[in-house]
PDB file of C-alpha atoms in Angstrom:
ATOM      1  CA  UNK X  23       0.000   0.000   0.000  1.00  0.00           C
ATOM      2  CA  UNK X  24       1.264   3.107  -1.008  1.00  0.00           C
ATOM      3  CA  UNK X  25       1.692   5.963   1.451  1.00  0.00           C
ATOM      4  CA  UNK X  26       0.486   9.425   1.448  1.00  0.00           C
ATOM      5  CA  UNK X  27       2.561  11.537  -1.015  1.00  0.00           C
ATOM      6  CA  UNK X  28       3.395  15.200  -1.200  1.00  0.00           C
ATOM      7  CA  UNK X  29       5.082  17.452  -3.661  1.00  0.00           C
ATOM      8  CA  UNK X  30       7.567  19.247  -4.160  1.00  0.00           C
ATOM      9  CA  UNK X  31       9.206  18.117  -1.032  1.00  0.00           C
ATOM     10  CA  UNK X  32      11.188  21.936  -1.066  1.00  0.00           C
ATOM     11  CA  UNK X  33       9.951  24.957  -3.136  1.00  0.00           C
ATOM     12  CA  UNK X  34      11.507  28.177  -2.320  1.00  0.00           C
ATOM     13  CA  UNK X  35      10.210  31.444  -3.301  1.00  0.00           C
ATOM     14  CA  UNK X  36       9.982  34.934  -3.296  1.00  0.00           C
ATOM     15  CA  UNK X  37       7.437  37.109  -1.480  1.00  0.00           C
ATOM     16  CA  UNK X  38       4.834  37.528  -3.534  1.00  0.00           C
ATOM     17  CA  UNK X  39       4.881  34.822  -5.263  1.00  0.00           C
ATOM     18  CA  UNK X  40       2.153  32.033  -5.774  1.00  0.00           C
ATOM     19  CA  UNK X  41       3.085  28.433  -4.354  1.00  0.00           C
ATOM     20  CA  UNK X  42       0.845  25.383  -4.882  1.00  0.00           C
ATOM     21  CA  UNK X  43       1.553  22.260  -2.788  1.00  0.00           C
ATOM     22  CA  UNK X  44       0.070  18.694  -3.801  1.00  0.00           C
ATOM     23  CA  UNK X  45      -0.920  15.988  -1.231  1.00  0.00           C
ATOM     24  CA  UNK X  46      -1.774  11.978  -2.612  1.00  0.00           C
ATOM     25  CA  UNK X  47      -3.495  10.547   0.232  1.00  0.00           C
ATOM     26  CA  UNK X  48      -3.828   6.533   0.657  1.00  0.00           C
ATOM     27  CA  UNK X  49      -5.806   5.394  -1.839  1.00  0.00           C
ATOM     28  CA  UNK X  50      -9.597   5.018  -0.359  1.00  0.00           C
ATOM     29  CA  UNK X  51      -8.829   7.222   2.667  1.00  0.00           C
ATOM     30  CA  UNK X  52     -11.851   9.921   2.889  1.00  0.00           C
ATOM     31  CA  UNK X  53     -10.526  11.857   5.199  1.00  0.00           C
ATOM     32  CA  UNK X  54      -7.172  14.050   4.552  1.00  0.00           C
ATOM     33  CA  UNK X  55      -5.712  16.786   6.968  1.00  0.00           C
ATOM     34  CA  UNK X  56      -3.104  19.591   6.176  1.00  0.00           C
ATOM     35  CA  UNK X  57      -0.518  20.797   8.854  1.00  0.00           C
ATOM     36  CA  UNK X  58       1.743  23.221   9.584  1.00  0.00           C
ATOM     37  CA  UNK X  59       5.052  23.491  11.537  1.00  0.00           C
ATOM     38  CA  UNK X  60       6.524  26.681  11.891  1.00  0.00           C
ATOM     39  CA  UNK X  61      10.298  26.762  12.817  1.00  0.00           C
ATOM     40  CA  UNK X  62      10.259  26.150  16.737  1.00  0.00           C
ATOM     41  CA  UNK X  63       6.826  25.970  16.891  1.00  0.00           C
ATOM     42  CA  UNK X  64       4.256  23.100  17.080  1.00  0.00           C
ATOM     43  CA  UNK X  65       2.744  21.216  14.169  1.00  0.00           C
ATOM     44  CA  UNK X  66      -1.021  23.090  13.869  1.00  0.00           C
ATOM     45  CA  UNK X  67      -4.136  21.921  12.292  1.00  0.00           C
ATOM     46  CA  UNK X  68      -4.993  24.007   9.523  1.00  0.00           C
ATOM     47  CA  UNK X  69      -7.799  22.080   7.429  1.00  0.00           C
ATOM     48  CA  UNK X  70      -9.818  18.904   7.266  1.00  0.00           C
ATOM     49  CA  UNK X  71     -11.436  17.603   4.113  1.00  0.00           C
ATOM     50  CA  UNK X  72     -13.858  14.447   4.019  1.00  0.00           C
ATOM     51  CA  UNK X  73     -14.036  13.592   0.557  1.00  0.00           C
ATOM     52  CA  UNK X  74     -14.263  16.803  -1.314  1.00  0.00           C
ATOM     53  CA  UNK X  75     -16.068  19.046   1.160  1.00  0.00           C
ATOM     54  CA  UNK X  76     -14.240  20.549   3.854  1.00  0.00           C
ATOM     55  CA  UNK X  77     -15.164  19.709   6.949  1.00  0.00           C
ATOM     56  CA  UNK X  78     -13.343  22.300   9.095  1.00  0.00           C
ATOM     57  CA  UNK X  79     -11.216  24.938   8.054  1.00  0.00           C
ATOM     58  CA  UNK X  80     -10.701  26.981  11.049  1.00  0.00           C
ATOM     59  CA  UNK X  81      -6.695  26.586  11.082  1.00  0.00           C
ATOM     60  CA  UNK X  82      -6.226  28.402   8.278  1.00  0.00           C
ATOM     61  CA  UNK X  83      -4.693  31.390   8.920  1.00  0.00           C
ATOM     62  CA  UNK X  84      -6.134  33.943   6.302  1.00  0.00           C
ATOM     63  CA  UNK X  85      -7.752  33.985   2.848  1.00  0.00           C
ATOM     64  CA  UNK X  86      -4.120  33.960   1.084  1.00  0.00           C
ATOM     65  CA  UNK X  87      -4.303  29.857   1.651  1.00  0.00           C
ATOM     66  CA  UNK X  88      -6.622  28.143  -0.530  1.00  0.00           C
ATOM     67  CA  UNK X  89      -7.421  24.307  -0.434  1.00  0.00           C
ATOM     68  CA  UNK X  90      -8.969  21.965  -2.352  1.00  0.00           C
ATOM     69  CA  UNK X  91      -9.476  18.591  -2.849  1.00  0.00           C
ATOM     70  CA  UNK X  92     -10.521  16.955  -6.629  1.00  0.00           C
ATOM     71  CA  UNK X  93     -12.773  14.749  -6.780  1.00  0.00           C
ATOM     72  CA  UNK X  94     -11.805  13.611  -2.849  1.00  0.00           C
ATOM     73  CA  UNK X  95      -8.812  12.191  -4.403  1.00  0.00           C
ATOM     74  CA  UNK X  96      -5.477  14.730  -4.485  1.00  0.00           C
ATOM     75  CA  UNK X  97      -5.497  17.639  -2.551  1.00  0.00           C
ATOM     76  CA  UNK X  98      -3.920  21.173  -3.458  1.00  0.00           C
ATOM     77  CA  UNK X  99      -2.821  23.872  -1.113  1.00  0.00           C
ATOM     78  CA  UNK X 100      -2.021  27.151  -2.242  1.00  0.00           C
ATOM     79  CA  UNK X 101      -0.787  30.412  -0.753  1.00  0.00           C
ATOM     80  CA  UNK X 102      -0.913  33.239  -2.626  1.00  0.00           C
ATOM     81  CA  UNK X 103       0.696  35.456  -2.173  1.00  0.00           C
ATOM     82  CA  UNK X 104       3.201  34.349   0.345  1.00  0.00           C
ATOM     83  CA  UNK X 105       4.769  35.853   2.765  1.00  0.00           C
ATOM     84  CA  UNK X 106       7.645  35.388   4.725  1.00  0.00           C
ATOM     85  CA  UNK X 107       6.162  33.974   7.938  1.00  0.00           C
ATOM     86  CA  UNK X 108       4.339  31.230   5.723  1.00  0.00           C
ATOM     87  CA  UNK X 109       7.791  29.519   5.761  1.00  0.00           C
ATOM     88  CA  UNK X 110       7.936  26.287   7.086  1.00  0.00           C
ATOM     89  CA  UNK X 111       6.835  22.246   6.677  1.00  0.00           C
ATOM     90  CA  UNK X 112       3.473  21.859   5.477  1.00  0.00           C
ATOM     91  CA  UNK X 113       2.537  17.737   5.769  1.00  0.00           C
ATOM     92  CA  UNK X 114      -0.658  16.349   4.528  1.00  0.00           C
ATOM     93  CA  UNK X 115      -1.779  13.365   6.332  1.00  0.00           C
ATOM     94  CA  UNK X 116      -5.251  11.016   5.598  1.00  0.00           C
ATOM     95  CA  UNK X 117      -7.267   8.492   7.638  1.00  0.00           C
ATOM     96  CA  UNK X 118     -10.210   5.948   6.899  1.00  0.00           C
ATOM     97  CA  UNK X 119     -13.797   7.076   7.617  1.00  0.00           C
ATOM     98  CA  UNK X 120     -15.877   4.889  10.369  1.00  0.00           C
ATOM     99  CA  UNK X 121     -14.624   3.060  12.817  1.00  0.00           C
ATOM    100  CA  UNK X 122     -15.156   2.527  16.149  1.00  0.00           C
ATOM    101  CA  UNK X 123     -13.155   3.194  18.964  1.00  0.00           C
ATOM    102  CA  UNK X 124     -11.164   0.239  18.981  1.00  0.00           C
ATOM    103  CA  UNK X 125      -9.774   0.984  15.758  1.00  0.00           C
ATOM    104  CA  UNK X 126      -8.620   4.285  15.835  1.00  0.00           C
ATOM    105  CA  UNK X 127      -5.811   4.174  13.756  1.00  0.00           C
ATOM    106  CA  UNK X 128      -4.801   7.721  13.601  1.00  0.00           C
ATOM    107  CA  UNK X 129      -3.476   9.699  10.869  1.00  0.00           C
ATOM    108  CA  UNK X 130      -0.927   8.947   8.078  1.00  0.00           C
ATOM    109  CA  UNK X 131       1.567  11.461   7.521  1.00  0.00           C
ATOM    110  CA  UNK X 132       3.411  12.644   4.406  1.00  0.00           C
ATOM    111  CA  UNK X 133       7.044  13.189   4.349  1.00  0.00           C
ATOM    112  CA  UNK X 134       5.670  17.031   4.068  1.00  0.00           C
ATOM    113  CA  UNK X 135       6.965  19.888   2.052  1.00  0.00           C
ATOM    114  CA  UNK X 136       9.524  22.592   3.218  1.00  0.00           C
ATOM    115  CA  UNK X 137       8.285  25.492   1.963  1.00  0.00           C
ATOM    116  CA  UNK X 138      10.974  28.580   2.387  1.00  0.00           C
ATOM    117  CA  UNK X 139       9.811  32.233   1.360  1.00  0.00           C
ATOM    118  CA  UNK X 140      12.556  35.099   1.129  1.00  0.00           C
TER     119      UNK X 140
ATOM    120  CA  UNK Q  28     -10.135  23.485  24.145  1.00  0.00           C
ATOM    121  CA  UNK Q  29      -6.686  20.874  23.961  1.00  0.00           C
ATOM    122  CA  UNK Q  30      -3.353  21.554  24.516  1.00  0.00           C
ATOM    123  CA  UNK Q  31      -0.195  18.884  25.200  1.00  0.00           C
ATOM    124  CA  UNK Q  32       3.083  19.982  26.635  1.00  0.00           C
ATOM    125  CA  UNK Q  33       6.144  18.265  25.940  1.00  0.00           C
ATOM    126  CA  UNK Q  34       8.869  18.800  28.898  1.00  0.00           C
ATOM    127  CA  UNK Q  35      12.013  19.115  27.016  1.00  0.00           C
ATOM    128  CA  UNK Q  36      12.774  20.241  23.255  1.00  0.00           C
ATOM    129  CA  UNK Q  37      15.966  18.250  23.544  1.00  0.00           C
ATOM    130  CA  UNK Q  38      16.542  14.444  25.687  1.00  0.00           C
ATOM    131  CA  UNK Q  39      20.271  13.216  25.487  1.00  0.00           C
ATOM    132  CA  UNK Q  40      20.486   9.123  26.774  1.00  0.00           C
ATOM    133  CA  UNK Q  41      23.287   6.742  26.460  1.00  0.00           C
ATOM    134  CA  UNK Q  42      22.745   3.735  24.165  1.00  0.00           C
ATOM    135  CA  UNK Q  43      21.155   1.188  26.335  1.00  0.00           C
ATOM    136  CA  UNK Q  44      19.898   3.882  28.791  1.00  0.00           C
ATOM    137  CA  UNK Q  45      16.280   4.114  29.251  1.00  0.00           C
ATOM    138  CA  UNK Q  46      14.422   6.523  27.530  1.00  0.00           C
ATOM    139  CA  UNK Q  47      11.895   8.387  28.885  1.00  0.00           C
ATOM    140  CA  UNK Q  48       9.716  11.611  27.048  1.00  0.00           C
ATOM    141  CA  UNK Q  49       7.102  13.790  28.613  1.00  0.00           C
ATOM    142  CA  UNK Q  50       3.689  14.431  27.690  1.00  0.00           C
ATOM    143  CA  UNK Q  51       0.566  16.205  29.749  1.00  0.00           C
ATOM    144  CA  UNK Q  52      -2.358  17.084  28.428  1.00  0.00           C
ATOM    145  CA  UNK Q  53      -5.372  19.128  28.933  1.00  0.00           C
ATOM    146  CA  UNK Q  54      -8.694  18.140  27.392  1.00  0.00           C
ATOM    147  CA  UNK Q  55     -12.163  19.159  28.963  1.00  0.00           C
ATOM    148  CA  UNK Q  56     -13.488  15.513  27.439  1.00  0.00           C
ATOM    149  CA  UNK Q  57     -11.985  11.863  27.507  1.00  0.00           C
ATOM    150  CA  UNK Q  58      -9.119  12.009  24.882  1.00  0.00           C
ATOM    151  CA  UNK Q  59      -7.238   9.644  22.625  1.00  0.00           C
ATOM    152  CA  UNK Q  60      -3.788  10.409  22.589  1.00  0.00           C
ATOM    153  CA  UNK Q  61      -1.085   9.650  20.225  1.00  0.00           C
ATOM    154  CA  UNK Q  62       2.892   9.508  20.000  1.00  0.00           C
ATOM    155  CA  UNK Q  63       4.451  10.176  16.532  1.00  0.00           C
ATOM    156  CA  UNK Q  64       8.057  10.066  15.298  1.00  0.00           C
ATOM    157  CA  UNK Q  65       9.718  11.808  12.716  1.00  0.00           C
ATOM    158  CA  UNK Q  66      13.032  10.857  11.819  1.00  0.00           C
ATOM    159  CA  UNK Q  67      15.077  12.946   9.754  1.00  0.00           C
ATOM    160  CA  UNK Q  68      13.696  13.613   5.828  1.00  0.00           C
ATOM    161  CA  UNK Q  69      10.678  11.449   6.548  1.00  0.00           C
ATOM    162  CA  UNK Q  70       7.100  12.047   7.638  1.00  0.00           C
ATOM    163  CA  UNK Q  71       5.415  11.414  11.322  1.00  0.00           C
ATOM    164  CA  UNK Q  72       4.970   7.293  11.724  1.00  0.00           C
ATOM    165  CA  UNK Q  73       2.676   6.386  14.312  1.00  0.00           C
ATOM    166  CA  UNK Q  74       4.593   4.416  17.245  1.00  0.00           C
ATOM    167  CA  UNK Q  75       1.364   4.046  19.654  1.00  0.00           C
ATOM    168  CA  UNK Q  76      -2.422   5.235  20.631  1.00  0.00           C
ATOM    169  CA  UNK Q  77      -4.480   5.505  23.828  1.00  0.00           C
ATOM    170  CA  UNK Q  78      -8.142   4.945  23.289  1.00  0.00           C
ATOM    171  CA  UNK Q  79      -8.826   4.175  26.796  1.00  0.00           C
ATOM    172  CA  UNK Q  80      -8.756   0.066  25.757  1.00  0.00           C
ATOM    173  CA  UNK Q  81      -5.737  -0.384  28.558  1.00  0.00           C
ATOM    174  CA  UNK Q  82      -3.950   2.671  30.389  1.00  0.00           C
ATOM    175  CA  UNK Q  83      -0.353   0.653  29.369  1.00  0.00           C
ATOM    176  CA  UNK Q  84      -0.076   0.661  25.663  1.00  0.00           C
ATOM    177  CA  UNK Q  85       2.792  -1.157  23.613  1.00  0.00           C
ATOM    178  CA  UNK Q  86       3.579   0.087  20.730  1.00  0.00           C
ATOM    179  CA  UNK Q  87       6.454   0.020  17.533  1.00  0.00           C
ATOM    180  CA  UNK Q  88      10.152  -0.409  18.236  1.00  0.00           C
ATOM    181  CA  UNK Q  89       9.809  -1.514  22.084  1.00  0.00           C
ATOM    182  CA  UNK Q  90       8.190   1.766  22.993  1.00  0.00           C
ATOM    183  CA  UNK Q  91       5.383   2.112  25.294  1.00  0.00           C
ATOM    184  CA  UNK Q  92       3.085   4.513  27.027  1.00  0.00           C
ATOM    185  CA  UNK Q  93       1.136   4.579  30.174  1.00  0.00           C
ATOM    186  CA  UNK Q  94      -2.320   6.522  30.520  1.00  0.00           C
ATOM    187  CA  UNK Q  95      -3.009   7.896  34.341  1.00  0.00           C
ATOM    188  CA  UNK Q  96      -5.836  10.095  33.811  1.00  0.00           C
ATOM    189  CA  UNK Q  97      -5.342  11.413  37.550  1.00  0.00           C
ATOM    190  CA  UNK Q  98      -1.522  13.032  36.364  1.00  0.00           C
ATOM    191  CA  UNK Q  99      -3.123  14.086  33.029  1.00  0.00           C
ATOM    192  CA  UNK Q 100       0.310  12.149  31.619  1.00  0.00           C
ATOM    193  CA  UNK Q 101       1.017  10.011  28.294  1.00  0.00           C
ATOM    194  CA  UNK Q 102       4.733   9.614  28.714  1.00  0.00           C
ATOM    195  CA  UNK Q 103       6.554   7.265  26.225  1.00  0.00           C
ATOM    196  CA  UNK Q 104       9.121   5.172  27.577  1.00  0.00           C
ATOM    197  CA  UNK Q 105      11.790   2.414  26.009  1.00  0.00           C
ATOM    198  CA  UNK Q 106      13.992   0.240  27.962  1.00  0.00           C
ATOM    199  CA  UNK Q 107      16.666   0.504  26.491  1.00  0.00           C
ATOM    200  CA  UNK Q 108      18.093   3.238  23.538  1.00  0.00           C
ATOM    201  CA  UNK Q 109      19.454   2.126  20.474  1.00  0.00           C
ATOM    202  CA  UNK Q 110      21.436   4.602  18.158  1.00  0.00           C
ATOM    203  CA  UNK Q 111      18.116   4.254  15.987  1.00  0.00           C
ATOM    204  CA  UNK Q 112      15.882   5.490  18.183  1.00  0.00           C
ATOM    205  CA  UNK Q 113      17.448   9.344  17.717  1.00  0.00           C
ATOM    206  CA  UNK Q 114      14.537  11.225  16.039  1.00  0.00           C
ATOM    207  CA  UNK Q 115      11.680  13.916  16.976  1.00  0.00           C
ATOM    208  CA  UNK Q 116       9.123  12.532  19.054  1.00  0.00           C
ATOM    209  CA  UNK Q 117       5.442  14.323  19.303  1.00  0.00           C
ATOM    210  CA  UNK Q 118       2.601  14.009  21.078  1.00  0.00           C
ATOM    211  CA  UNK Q 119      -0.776  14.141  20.379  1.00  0.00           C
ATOM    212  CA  UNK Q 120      -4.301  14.441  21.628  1.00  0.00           C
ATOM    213  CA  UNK Q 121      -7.429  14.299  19.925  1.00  0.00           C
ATOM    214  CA  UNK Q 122     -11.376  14.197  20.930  1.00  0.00           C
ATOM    215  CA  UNK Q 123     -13.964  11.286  20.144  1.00  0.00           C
ATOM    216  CA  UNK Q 124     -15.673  13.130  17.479  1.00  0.00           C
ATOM    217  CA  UNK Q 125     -15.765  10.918  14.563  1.00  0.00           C
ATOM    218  CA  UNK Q 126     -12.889  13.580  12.524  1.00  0.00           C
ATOM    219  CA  UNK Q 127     -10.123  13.555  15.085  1.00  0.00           C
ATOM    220  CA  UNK Q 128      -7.651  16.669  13.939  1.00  0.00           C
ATOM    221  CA  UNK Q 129      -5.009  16.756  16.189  1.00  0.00           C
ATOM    222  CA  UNK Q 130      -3.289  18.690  18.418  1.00  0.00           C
ATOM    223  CA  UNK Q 131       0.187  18.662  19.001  1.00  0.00           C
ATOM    224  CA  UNK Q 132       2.873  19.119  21.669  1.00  0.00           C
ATOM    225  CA  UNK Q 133       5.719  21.093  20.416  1.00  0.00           C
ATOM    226  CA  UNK Q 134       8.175  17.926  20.021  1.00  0.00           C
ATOM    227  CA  UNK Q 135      11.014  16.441  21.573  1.00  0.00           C
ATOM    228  CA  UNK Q 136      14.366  15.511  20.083  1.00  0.00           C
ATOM    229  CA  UNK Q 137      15.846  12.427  21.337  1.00  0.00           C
ATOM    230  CA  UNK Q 138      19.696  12.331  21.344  1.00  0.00           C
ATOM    231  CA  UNK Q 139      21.411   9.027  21.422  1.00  0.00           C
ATOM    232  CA  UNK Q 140      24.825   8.677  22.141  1.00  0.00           C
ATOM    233  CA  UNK Q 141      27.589   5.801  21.899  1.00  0.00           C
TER     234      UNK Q 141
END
């Protein structure tokens, strides 16, 4: 079984500039989740997709980040336009739907994407 | 609201020492809690879970965790350290709902020496 994907695994930019980051979760997982860890800080929630809709978006931190999820296949994140304190890793993670709770099984991570703005 | 502190951004241990990482958390509800590990260039691999089946839980590489509701504590303990064992370490707490976004403790690097 494949694992969840992301890409690029680095992308460095410029302020200003647009930046697109692409999550493959585990094929048949509804749910997928995108995180962020800022340099010294803790890894925060910032989205939560089941299938295509979003279920709960209230970690994003402004309307420069834009999600979406195709089909409630691949997922896209993109920030435009960045700024410098959107540097950081950005990992994409998916889980099953159901279950009780016996089989929690939390989340699968991605390797996540380094994403430096200068 | 949740919140998880991790006591110590940085453990150092001797191979063979035992290992042991510090997690409290705060949740106004029963939780499930979680330790990850991230070593280096890869992403977070789940090494156990609490979900309140048994308060001692055994998880991946010889790690465990023990539950005690009345300390608020998940700490993750191992035996003994091998060389491998030097990553990141988080921990995590989510809520029964049936979407369980976490929330994570700030992470602790785990130094293993010769």
């Amino acid at each position: 079984e494949a694992g969840v994907t992301q890409f690029p695994s680095h992308s460095v930019i410029e302020k200003g500039q647009t930046v697109t980051l692409r999550c493959d979760p585990i094929s048949g997982h509804d749910n997928l989740y995108w995180y962020r860890r800022v340099m010294g800080k803790e890894i925060k929630f910032l989205l939560h997709f089941v299938k295509e809709s979003k279920q709960d978006e209230s970690g994003m931190p402004n309307n420069r980040f834009l999600a979406e999820r195709t089909g409630g296949t691949y997922s896209t994140l993109k920030v435009q336009p960045a700024e410098l304190e959107d540097s950081g890793v950005y990992f994409c993670a998916s889980s099953p739907s159901g279950g009780t709770q016996s089989t929690v099984r939390g989340q699968y991570f991605g390797p996540g994407t380094r994403l430096t703005v200068t | 609201a949740q919140s998880v502190t991790q006591l110590g951004s940085h453990v150092s241990v001797s191979e063979g020492a035992l290992v042991l990482l510090r997690c409290n958390y705060s949740s106004s509800v029963p939780p499930y809690l979680f330790w990850y590990v991230q070593y280096p260039n890869q992403g977070l691999q789940l090494l156990l879970k609490y979900t309140s089946a048994a308060t001692l839980v055994k998880g991946i590489n010889g790690f465990e965790a023990e539950f005690k509701k009345s300390e608020t504590s998940f700490h993750l303990t191992k035996p003994s350290a091998h060389m491998s064992d030097a990553a990141e370490y988080f921990c995590a707490v989510s809520d029964r709902s049936g979407y369980s976004t976490l929330t994570f403790g700030k992470g602790t690097m785990l130094l293993v020496s010769p």
